[in-house]
PDB file of C-alpha atoms in Angstrom:
ATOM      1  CA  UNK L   1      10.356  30.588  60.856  1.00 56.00           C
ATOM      2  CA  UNK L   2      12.363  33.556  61.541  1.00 61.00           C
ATOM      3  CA  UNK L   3      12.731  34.839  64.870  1.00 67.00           C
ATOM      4  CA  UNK L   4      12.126  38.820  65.086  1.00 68.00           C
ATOM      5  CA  UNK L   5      14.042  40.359  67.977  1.00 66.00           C
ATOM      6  CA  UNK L   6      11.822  43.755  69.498  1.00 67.00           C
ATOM      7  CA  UNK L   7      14.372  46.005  71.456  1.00 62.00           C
ATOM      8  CA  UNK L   8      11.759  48.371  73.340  1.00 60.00           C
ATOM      9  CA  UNK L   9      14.368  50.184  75.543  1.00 59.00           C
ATOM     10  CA  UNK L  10      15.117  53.544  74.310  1.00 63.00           C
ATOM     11  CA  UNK L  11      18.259  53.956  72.729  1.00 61.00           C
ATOM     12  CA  UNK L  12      20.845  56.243  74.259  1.00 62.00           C
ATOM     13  CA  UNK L  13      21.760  60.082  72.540  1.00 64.00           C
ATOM     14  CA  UNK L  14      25.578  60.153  72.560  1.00 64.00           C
ATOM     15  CA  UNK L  15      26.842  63.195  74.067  1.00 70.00           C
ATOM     16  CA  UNK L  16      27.810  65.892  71.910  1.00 72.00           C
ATOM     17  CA  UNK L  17      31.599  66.763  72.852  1.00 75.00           C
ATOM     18  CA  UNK L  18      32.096  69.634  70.319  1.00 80.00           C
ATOM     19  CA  UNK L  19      31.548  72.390  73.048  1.00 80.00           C
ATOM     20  CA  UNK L  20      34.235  70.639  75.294  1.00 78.00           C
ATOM     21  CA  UNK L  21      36.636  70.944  72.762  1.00 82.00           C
ATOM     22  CA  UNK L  22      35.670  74.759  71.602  1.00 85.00           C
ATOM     23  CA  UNK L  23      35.807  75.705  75.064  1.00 87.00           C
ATOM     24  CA  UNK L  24      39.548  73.848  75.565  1.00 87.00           C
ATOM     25  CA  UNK L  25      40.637  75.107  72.220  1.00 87.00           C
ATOM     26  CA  UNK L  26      39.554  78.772  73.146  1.00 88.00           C
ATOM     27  CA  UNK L  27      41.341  77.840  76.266  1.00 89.00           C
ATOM     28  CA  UNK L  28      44.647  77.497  74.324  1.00 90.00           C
ATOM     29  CA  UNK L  29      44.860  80.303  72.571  1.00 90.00           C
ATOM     30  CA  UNK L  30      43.821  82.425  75.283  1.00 91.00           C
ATOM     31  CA  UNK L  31      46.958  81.192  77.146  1.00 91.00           C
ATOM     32  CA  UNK L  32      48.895  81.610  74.070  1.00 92.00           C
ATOM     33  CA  UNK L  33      48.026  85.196  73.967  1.00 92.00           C
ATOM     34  CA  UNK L  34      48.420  85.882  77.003  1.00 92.00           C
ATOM     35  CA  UNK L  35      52.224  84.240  77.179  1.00 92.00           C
ATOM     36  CA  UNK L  36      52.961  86.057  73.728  1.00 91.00           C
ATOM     37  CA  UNK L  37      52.108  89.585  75.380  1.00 91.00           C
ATOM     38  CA  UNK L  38      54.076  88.715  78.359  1.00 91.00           C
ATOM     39  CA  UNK L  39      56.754  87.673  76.371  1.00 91.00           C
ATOM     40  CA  UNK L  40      56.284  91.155  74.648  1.00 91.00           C
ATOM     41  CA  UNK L  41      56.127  93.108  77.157  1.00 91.00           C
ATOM     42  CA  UNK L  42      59.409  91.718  79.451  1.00 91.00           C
ATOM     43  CA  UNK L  43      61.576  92.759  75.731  1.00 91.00           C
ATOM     44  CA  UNK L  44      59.866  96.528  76.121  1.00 91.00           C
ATOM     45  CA  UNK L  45      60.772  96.103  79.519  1.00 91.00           C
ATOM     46  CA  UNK L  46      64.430  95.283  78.878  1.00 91.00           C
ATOM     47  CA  UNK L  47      64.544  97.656  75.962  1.00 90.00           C
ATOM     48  CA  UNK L  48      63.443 100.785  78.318  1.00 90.00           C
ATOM     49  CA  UNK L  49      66.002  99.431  80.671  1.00 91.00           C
ATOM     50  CA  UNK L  50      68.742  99.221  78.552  1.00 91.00           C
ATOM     51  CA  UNK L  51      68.129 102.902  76.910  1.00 91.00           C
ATOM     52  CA  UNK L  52      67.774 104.353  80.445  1.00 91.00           C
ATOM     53  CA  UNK L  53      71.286 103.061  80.863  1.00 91.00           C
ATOM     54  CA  UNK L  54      72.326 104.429  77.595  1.00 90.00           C
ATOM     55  CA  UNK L  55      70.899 107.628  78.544  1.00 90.00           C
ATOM     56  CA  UNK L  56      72.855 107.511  82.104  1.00 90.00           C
ATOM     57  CA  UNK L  57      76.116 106.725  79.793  1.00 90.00           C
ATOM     58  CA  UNK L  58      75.462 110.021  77.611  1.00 90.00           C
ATOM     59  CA  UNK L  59      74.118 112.295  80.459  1.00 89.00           C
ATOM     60  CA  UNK L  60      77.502 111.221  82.194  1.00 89.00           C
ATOM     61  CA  UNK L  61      79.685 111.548  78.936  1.00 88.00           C
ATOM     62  CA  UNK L  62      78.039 115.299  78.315  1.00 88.00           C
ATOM     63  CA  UNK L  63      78.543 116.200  82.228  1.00 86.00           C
ATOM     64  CA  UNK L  64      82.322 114.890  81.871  1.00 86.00           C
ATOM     65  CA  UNK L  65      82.901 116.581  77.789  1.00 87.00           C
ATOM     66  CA  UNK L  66      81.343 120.091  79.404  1.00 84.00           C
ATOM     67  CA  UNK L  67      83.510 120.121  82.653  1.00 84.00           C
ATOM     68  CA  UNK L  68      86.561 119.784  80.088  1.00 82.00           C
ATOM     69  CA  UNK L  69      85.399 122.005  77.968  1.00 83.00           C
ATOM     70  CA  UNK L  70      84.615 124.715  80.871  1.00 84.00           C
ATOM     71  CA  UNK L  71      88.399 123.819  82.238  1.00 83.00           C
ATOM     72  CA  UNK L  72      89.715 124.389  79.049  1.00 80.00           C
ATOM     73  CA  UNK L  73      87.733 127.809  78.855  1.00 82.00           C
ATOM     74  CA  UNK L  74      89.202 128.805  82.483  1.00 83.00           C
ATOM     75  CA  UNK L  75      92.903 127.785  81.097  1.00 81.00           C
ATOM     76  CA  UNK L  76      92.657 129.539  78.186  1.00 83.00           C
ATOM     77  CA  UNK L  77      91.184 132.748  80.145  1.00 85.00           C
ATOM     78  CA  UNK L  78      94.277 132.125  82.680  1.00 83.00           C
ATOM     79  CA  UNK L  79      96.723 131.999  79.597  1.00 80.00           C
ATOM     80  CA  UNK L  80      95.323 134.994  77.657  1.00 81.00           C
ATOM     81  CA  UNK L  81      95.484 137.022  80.866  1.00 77.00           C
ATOM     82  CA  UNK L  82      99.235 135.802  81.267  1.00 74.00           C
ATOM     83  CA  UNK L  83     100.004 136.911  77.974  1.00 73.00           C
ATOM     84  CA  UNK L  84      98.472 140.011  78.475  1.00 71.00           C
ATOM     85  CA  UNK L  85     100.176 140.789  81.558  1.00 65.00           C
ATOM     86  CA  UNK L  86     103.674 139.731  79.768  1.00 60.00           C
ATOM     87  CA  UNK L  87     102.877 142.154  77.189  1.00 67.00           C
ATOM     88  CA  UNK L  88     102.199 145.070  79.486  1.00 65.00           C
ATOM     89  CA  UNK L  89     105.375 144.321  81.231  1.00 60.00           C
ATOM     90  CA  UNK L  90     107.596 143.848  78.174  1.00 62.00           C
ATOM     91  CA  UNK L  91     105.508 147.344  77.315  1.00 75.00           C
ATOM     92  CA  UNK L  92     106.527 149.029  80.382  1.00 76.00           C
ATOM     93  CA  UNK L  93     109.726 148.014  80.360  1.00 79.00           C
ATOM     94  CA  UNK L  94     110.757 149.202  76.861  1.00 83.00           C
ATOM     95  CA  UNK L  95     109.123 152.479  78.228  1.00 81.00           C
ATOM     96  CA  UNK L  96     111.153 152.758  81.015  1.00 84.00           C
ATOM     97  CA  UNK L  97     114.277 151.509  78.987  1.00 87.00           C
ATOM     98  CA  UNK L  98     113.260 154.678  75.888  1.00 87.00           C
ATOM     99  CA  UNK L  99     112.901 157.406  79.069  1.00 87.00           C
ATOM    100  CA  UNK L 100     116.310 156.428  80.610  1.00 89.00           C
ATOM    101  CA  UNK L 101     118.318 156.303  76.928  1.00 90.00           C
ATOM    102  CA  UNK L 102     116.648 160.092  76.591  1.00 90.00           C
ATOM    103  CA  UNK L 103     118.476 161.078  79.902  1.00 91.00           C
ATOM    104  CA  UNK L 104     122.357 162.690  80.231  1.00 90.00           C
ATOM    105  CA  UNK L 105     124.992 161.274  81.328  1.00 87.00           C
ATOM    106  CA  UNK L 106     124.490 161.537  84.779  1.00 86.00           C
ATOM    107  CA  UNK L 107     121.135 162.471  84.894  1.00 89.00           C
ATOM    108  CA  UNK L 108     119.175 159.389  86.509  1.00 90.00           C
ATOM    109  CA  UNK L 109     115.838 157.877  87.417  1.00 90.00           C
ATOM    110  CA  UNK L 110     115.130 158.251  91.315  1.00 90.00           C
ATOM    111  CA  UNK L 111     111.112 157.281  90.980  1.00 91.00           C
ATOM    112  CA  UNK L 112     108.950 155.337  88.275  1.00 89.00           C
ATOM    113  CA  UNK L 113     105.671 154.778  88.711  1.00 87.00           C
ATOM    114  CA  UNK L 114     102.816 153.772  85.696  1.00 83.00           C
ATOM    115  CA  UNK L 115      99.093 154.484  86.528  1.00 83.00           C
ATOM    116  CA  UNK L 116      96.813 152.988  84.975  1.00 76.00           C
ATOM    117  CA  UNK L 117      99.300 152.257  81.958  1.00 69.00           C
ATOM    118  CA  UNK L 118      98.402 155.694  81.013  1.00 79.00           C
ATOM    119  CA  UNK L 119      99.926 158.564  83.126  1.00 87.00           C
ATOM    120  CA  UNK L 120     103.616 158.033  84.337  1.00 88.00           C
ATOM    121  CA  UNK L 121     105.134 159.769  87.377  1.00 92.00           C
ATOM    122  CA  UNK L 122     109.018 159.904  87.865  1.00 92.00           C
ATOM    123  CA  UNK L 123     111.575 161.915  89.478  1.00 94.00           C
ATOM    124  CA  UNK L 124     114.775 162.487  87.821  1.00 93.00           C
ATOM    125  CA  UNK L 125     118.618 163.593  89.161  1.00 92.00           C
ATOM    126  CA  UNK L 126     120.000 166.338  87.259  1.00 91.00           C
ATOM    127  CA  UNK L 127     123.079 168.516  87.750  1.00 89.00           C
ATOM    128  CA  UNK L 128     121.849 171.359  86.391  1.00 90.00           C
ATOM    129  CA  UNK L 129     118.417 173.183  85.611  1.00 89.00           C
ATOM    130  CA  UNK L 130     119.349 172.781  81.804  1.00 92.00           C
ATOM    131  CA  UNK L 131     119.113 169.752  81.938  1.00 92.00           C
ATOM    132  CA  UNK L 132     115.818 169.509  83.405  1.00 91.00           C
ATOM    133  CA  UNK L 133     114.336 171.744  81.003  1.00 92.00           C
ATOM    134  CA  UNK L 134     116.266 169.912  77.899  1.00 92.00           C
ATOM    135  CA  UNK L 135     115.107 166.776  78.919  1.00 92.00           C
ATOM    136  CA  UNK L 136     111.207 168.033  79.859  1.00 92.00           C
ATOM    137  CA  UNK L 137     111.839 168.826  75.617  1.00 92.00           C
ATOM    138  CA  UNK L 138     113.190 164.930  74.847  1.00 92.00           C
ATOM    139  CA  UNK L 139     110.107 163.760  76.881  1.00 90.00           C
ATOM    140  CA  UNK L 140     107.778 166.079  75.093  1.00 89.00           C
ATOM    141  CA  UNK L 141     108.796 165.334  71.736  1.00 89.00           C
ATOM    142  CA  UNK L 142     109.144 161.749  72.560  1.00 88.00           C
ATOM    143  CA  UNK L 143     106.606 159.435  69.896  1.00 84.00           C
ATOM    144  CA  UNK L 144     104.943 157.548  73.042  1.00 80.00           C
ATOM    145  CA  UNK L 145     103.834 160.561  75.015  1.00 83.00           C
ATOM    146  CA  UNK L 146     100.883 163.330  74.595  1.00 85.00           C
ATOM    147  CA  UNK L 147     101.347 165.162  76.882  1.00 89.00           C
ATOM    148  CA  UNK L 148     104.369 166.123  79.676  1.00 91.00           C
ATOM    149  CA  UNK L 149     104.813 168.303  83.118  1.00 92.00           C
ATOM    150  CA  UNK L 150     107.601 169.504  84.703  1.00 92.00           C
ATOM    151  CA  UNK L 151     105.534 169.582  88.188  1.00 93.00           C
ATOM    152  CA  UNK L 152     108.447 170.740  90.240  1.00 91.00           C
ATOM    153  CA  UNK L 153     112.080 170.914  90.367  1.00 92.00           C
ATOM    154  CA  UNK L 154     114.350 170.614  94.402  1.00 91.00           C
ATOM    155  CA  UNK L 155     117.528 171.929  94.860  1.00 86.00           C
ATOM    156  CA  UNK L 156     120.019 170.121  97.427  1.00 77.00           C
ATOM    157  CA  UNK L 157     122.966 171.762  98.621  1.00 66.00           C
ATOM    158  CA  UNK L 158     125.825 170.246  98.056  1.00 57.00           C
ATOM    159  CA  UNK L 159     128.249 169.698 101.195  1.00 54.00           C
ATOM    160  CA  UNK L 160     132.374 171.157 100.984  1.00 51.00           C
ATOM    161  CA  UNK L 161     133.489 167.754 100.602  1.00 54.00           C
ATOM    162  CA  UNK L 162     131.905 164.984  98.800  1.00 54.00           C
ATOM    163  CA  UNK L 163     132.939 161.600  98.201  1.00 57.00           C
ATOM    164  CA  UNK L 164     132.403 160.562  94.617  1.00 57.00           C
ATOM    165  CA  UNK L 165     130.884 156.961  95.625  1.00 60.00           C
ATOM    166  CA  UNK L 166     128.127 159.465  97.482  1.00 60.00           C
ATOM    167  CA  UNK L 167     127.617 162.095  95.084  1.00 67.00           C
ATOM    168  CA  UNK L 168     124.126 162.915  94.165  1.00 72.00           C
ATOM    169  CA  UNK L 169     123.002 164.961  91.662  1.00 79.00           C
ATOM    170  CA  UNK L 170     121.759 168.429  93.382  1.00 86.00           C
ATOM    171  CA  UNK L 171     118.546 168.871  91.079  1.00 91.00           C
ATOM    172  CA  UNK L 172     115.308 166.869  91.719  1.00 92.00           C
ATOM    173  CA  UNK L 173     113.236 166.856  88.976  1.00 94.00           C
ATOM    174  CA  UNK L 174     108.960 165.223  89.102  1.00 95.00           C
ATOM    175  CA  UNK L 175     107.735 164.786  85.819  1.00 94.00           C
ATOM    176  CA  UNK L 176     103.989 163.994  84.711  1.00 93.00           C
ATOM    177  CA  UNK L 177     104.330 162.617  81.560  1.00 90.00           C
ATOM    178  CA  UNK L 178     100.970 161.563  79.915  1.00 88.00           C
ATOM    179  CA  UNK L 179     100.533 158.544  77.392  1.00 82.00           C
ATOM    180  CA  UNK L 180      98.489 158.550  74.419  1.00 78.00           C
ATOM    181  CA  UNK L 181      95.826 156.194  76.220  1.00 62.00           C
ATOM    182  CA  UNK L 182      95.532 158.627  78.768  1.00 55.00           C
ATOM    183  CA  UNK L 183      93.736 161.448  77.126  1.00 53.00           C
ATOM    184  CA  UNK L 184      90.312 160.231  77.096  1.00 53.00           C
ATOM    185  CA  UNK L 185      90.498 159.437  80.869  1.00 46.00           C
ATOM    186  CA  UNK L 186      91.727 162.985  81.419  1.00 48.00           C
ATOM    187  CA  UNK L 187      89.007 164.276  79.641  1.00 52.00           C
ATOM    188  CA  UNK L 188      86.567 162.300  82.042  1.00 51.00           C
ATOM    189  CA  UNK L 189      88.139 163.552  85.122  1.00 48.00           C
ATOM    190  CA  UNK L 190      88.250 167.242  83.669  1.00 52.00           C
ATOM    191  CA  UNK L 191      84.498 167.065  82.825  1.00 49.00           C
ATOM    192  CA  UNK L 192      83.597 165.534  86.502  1.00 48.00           C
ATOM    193  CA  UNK L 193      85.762 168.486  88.326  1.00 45.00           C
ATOM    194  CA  UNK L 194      83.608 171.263  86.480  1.00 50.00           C
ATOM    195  CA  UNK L 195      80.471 169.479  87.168  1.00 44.00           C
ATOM    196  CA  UNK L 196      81.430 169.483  90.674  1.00 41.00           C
ATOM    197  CA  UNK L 197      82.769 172.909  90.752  1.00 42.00           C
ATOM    198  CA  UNK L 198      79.634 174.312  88.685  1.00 47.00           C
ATOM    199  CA  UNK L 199      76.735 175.532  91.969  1.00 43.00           C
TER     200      UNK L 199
END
């Protein structure tokens, strides 16, 4: 006869692990997130750091291209004056060189002076009142002037004897001799006496 075995202890419930491993596996990819968005956020880091730099670089190069720029401006400001200035010289000069070719032969410049580059004030040696009054014509009909003076004219006496190396011409001659660019100005200055003279 068979012999029946009867196992009356209860049998023991394994333990279900699946939560364990949900919870580990949610774990994971927590971390994993977490280390990608790190990851992420030390390249934006680097990125912002590396365009701030960038930015330094141009902020520096515009700073540096605008100083040469404004230098450049100054120089060229300095040169165009310089030229300018050259030009009014050279002007003056070929003036001066036109109003001494118009005198006679002895006749000679004792003062020159240019105001304004408009209105020119000289006094001129003559031997005789002639020639004052023939060269007060040259000036007048001269191209480059509107309008000429004869303000005044000074006789000197001549001494007995007179040594040739000291001779001076006896007339002195002041001349106001106006240049085109001068007329407008005159017209100003005319317009402020009357007001001032009007009550």
């Amino acid at each position: 006869m068979a012999a029946v075995q009867i196992n009356l202890l209860e049998e023991k419930e394994q333990k279900n692990r699946m939560p364990h491993f949900l919870i580990a596996g949610a774990a994971v990819v927590f971390l994993l997130i977490v280390l990608v968005f790190w990851l992420q956020a030390r390249e934006v880091q680097e990125e912002n750091r590396r365009l701030e730099e960038e930015l330094a670089g141009l902020k520096a190069t515009e700073t540096e291209i605008s100083s040469a720029t404004d230098q450049v401006g100054t120089e060229r400001q300095m040169l165009q004056q310089a030229v300018n200035s050259l030009e009014e010289h050279a002007s003056v000069a070929e003036l001066l060189k036109e109003t001494v070719a118009l005198l006679p032969e002895r006749g000679y410049i004792e003062y020159f002076s240019l105001e304004d580059n408009a209105v020119i004030t000289m006094d001129v040696r003559f031997d005789n009142l002639q020639e004052t009054a023939t060269y007060l014509d040259l000036l007048d009909h001269y191209e480059r002037t509107s309008d000429v003076d004869l303000v005044g004219v000074t006789e000197k006496e001549l001494d007995a004897v007179v040594d040739p190396f000291d001779y001076r011409s006896p007339y002195l001659a002041t001349y106001r001799v106006e240049l085109p660019g001068s007329e407008n100005a005159g017209e100003e200055e005319e317009a402020e006496n009357e007001s001032v003279l009007e009550p």
